[in-house]
Tab-separated table of C-alpha atoms and ligand atoms in Angstrom:
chain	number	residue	atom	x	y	z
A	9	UNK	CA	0.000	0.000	0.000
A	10	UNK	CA	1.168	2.835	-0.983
A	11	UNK	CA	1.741	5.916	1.894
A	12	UNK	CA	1.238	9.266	0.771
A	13	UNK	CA	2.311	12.310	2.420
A	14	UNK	CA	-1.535	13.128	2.496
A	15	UNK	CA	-2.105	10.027	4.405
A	16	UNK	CA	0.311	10.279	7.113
A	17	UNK	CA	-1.292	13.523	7.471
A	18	UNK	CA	-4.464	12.284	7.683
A	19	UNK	CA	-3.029	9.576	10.423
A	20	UNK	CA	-1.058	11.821	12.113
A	21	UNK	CA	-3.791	14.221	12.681
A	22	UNK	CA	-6.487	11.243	13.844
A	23	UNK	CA	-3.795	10.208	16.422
A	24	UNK	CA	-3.222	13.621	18.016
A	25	UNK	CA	-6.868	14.011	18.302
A	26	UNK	CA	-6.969	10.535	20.072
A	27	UNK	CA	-4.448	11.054	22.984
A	28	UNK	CA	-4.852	14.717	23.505
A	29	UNK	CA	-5.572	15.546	26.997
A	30	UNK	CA	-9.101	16.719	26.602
A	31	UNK	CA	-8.993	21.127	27.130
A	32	UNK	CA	-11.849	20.989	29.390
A	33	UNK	CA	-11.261	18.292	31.574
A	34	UNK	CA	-12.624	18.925	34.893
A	35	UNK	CA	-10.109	20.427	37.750
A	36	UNK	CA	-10.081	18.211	40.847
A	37	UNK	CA	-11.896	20.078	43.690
A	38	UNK	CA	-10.094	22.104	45.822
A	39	UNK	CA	-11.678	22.125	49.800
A	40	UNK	CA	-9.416	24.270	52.636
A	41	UNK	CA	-10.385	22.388	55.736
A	42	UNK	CA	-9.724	24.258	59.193
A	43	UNK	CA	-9.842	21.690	62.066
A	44	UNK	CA	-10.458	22.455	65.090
A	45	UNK	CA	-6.805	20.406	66.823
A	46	UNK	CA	-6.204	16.984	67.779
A	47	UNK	CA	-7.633	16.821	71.312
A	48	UNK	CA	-9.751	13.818	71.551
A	49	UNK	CA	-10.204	10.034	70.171
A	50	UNK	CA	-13.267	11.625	68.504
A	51	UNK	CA	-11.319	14.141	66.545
A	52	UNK	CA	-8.781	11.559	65.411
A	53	UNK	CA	-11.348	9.815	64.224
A	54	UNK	CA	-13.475	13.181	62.028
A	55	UNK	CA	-9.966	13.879	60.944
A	56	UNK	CA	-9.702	10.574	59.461
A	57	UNK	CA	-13.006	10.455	58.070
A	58	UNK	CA	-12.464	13.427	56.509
A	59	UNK	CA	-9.074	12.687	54.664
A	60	UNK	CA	-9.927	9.557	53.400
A	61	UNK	CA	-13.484	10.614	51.948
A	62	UNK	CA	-11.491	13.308	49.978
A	63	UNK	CA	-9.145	11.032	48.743
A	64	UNK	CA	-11.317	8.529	48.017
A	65	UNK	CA	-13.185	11.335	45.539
A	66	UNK	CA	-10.085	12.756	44.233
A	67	UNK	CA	-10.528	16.139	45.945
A	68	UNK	CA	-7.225	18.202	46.738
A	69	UNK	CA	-7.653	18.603	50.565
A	70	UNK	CA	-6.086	21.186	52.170
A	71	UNK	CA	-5.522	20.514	55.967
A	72	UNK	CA	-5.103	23.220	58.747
A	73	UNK	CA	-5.148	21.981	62.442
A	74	UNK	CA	-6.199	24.968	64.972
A	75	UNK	CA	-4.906	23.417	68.205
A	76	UNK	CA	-7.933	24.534	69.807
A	77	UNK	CA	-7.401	28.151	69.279
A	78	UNK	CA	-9.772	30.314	67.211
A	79	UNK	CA	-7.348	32.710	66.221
A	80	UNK	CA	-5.514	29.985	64.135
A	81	UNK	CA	-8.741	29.173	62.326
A	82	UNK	CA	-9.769	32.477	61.347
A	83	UNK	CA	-5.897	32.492	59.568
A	84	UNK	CA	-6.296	29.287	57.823
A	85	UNK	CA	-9.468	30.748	57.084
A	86	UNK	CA	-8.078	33.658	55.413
A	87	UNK	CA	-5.175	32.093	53.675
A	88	UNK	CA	-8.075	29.369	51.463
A	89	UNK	CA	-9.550	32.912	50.535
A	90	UNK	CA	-6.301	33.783	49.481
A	91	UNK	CA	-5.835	30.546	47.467
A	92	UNK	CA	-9.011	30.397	45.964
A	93	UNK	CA	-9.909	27.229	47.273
A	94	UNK	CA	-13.779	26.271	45.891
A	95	UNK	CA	-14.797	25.397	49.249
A	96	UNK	CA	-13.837	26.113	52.727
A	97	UNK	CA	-15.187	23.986	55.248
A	98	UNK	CA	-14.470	24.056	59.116
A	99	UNK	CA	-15.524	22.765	62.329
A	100	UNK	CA	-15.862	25.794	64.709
A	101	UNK	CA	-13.960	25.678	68.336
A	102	UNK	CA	-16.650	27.892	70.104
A	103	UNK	CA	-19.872	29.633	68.616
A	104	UNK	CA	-19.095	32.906	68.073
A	105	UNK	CA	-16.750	35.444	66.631
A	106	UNK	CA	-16.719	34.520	62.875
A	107	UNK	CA	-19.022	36.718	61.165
A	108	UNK	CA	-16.150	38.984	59.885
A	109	UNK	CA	-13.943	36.260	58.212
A	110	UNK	CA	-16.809	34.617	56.954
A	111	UNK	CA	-17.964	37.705	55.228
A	112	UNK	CA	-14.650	37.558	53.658
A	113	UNK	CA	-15.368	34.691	52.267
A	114	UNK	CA	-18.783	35.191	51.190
A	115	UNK	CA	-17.593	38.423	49.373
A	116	UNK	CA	-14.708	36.296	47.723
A	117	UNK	CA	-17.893	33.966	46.567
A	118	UNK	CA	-16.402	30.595	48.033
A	119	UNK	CA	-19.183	28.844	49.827
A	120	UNK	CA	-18.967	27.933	53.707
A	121	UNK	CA	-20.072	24.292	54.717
A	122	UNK	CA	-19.577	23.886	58.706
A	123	UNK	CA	-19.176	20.334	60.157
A	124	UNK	CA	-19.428	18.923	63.842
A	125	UNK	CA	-20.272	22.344	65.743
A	126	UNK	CA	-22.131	24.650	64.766
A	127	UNK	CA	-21.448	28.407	65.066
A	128	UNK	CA	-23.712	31.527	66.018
A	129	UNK	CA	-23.884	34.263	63.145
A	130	UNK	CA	-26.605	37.423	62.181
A	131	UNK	CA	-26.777	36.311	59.094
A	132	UNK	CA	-27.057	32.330	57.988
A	133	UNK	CA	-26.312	33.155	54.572
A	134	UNK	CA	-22.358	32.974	55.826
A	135	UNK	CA	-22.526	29.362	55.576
A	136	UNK	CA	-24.528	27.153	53.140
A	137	UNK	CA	-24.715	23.829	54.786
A	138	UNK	CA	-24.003	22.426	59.242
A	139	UNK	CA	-23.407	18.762	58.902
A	140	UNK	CA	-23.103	17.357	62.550
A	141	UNK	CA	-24.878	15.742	65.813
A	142	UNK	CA	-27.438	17.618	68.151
A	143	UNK	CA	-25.656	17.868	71.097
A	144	UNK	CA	-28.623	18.769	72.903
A	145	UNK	CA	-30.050	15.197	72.526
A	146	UNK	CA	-26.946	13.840	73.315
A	147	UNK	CA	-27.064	15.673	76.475
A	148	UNK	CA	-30.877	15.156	77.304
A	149	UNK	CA	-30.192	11.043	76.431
A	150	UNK	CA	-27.233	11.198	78.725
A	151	UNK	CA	-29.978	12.351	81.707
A	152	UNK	CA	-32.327	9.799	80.332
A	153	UNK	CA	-30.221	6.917	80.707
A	154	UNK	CA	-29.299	8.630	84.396
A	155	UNK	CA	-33.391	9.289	85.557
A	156	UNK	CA	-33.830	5.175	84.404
A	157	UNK	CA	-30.871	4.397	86.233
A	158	UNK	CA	-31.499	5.897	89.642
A	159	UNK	CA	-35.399	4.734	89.192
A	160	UNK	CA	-34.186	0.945	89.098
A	161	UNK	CA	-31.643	1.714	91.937
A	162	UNK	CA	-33.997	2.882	94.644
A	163	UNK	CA	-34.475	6.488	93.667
A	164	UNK	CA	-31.839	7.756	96.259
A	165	UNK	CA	-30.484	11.278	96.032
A	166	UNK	CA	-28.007	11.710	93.822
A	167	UNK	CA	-24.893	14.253	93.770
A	168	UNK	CA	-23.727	14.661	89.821
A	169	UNK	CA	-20.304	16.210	89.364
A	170	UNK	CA	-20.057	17.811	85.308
A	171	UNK	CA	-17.135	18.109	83.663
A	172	UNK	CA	-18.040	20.145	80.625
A	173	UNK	CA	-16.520	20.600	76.908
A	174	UNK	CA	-14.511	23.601	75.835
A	175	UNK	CA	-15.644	26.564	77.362
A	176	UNK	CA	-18.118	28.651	74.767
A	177	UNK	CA	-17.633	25.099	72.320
A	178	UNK	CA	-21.751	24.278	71.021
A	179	UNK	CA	-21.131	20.728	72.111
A	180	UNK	CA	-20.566	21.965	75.575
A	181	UNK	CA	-22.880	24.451	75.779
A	182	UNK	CA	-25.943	21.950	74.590
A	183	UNK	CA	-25.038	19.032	76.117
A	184	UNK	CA	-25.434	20.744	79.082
A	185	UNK	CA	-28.480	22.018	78.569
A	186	UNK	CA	-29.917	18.974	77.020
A	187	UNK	CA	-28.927	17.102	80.537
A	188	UNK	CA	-29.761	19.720	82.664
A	189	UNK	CA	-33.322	19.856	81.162
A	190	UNK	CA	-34.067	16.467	81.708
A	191	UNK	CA	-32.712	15.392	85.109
A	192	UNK	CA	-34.964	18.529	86.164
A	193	UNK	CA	-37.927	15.939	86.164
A	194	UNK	CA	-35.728	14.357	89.664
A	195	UNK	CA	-35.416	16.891	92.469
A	196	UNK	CA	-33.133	14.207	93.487
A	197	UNK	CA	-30.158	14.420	90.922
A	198	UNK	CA	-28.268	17.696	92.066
A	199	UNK	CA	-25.282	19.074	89.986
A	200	UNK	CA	-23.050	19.812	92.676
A	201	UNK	CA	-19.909	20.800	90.600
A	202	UNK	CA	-19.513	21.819	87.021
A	203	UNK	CA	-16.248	22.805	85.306
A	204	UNK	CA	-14.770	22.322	81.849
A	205	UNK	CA	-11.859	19.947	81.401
A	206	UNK	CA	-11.573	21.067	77.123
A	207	UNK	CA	-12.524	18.111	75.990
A	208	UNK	CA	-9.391	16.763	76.950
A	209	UNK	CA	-8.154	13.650	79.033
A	210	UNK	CA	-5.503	15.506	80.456
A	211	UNK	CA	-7.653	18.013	81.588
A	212	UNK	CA	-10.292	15.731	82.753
A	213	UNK	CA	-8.320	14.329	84.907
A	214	UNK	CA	-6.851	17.167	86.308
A	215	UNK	CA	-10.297	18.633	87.319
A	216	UNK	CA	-11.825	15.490	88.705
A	217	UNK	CA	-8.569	15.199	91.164
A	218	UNK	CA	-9.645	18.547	92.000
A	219	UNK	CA	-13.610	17.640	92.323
A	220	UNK	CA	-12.783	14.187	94.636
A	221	UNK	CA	-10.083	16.550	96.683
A	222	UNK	CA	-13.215	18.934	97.616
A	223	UNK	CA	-16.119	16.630	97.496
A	224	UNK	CA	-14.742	13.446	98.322
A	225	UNK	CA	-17.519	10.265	98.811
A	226	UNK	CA	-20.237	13.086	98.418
A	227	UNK	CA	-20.184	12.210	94.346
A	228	UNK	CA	-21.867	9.821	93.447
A	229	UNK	CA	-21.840	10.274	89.250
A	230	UNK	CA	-19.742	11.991	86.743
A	231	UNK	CA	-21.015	13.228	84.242
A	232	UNK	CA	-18.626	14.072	81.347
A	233	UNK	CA	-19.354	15.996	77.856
A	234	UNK	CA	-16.799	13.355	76.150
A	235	UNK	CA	-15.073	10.350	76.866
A	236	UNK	CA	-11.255	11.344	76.645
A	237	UNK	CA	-12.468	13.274	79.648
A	238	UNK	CA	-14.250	10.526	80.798
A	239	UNK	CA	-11.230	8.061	80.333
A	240	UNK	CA	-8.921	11.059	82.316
A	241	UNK	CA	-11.644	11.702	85.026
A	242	UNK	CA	-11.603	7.491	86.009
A	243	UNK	CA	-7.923	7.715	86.534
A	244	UNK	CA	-8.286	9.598	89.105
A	245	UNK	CA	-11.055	8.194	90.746
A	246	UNK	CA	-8.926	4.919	90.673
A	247	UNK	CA	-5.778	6.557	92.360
A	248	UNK	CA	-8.454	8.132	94.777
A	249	UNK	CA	-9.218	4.899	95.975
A	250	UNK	CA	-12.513	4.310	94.672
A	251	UNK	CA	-14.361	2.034	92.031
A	252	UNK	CA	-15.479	3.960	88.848
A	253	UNK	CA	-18.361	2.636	87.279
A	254	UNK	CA	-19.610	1.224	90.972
A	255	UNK	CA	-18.509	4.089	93.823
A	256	UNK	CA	-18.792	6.418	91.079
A	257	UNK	CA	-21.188	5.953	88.350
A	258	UNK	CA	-19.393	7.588	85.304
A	259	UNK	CA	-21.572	8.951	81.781
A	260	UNK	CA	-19.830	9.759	79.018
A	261	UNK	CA	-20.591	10.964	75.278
A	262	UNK	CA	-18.838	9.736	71.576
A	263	UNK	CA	-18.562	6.336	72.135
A	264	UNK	CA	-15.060	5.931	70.847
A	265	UNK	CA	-13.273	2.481	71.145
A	266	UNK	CA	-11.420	3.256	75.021
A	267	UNK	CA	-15.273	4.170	76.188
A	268	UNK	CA	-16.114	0.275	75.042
A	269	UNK	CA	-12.694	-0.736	76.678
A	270	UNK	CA	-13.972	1.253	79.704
A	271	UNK	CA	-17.243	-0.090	79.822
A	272	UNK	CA	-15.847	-3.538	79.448
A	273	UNK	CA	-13.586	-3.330	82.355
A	274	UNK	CA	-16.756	-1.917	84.474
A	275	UNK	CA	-15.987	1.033	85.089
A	276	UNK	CA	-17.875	3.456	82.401
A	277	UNK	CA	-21.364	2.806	82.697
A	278	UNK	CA	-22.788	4.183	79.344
A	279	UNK	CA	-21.841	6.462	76.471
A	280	UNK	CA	-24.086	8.462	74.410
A	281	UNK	CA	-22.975	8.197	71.242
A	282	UNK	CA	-21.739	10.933	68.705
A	283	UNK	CA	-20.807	9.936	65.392
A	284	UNK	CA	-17.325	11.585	63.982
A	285	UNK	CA	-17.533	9.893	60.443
A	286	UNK	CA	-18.586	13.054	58.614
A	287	UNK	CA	-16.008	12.968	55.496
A	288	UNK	CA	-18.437	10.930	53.087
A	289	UNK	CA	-20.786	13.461	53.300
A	290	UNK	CA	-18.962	16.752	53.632
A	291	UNK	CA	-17.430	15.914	50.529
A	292	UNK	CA	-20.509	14.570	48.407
A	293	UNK	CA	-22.233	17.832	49.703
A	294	UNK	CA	-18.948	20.369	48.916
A	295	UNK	CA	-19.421	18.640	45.084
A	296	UNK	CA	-23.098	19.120	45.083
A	297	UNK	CA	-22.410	22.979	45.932
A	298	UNK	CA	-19.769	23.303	43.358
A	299	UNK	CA	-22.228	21.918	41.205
A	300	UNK	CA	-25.037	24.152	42.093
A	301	UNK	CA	-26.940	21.813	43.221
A	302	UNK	CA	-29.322	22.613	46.356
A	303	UNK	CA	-27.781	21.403	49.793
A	304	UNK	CA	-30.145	21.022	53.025
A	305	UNK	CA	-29.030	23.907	55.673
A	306	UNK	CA	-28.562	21.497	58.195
A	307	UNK	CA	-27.776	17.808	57.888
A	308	UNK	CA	-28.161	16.095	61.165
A	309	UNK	CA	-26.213	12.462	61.752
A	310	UNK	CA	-27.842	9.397	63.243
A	311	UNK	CA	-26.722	8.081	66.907
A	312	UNK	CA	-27.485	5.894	69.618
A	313	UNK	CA	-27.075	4.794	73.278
A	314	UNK	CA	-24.682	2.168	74.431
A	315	UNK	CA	-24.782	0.909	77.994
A	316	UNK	CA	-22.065	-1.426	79.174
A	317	UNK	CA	-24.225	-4.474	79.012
A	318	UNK	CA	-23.936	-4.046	75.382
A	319	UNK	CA	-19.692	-3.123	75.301
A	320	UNK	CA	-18.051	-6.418	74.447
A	321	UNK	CA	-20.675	-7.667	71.844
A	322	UNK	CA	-20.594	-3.915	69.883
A	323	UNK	CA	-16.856	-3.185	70.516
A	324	UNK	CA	-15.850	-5.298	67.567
A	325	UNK	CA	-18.209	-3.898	65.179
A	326	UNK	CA	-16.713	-0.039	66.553
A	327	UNK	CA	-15.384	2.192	63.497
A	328	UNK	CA	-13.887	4.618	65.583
B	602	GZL	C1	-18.556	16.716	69.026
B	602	GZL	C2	-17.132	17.208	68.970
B	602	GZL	C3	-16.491	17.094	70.305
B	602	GZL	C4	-16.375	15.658	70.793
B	602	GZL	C5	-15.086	15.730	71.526
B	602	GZL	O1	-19.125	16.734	67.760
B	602	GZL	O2	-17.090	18.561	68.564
B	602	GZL	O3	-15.168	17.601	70.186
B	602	GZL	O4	-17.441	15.257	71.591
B	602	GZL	C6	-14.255	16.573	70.578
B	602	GZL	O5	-14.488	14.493	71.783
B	602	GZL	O6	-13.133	17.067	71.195
């Protein structure tokens, strides 16, 4: 056969058209992801969640842990504006004070999604989508489990000790007042101390020593906003001599894997769970936004109870 120049034109040109990179092939999504530190088995565990889901959909994550402090969020913040990231996403350490940055962003037209905690703003426009627990359930099933409990052990009075989130955090502020609200049905159940050990088990610790030093065998429950706290806070009730879980009866919240351990060495008698594995969905609902499709405002996860009875049969089937 014989090969004109015109063919091998004709072939060359029907190759290049075959392997050329298409011109308009989508650009991966970009998310700038402020987190909020590294304080708990919980936020291992959102951390996680949220890494792999981006991977696993081929968005370019970028990754800025806050160590707790605001100030460090509203500059990671600032520098995805900068970047022109397509979406900025962040789990807020407290409530308030982020109405100015996020009119930054709003004015730079990158949309807002908030996961875990919610923040308080004038105008919800600043943020098109809160994907996380409601912490006031949590709290009010934590008193719920507590009212059952003291109904099947006699009904005695009942001093509560609280050691609360970070101070100003949503999940600290609501789980207190979803407890609170319901242990109000028992005159009985008195809140004798409350303080905040951030979450932490460090912390926790340190502020039940301080709580046993002061009230001694007056306690008869803990109540803690997380388990890392929880975990902390029965340390100390062990070097104090007593039995948490019996002398002590110690409610928790998150149900991570050392709450099961707990509960299956007796001494953590129930957590209330709240459920860190948010990536899947903060990324399927960044893409939808990108996409212009409509998000719903709030996206609530789905949660449950688990008393130590239950520990050893669910800890194997724990994700987190
Ligand atoms: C709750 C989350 C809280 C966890 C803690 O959604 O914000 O922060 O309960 C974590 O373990 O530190």
């Amino acid at each position: 056969m014989i090969i004109t120049r015109r063919t091998l034109l004709g072939v060359a040109a029907a190759i290049a058209c075959a392997t050329a990179i298409p011109a308009f092939a989508a650009k991966p999504l970009t998310i700038g992801f402020s987190q909020v530190g590294a304080e708990s088995e919980w936020r291992t565990a959102n951390t996680a969640s949220i890494k792999d889901a981006a991977k696993k959909a081929g968005v370019t994550l970028k990754f800025a842990d806050a160590q707790q402090q605001q100030q460090n969020q509203v500059k990671a913040i600032r520098s995805f504006i900068a970047q022109h990231v397509d979406v900025i996403a962040f789990s807020p350490v407290v409530e308030t004070g982020w109405e100015t940055v996020l009119r930054e962003a709003k004015n730079a037209k990158i949309p807002v999604i908030l996961t875990d905690r919610a923040v308080k703003v004038t105008d919800p426009s600043l943020y098109v989508s809160f994907i996380g627990s409601d912490f006031v359930e949590e709290g009010r099933r934590a008193g719920r489990w507590l009212l059952d409990y003291d109904k099947k052990n006699g009904g005695k009075p009942l001093n509560i000790v609280e050691l609360q989130g970070t101070t100003g955090a949503a999940p600290a502020i609501d789980r207190k007042t979803g407890f609170a609200e319901v242990i109000a049905a028992n005159p009985k159940l008195k809140i004798i101390r409350s303080q905040t050990g951030d979450f932490t088990r460090a912390k926790g610790k340190e502020v039940m020593e301080a709580f046993l030093k002061s009230e001694g065998k007056n306690i008869n429950v803990l109540y803690a906003h997380n388990d890392d706290m929880a975990i902390g806070a029965i340390q100390a009730i062990e070097e104090a001599g007593l039995k948490p879980g019996k002398d002590i009866i110690v409610i928790s919240i998150d149900g991570v894997k050392g709450a099961f351990e707990a509960m299956k060495a007796g001494k953590l008698n129930v957590t209330v769970e709240c459920n860190p594995l948010l990536g899947p969905t903060l990324i399927q609902t960044a893409q939808d936004v990108v996409a212009g499709k409509p998000v719903p405002k709030r996206i609530v996860v789905n949660e449950g109870v688990f008393p130590a009875e239950v520990a050893a049969k669910e800890l194997p089937n724990r994700k987190y």
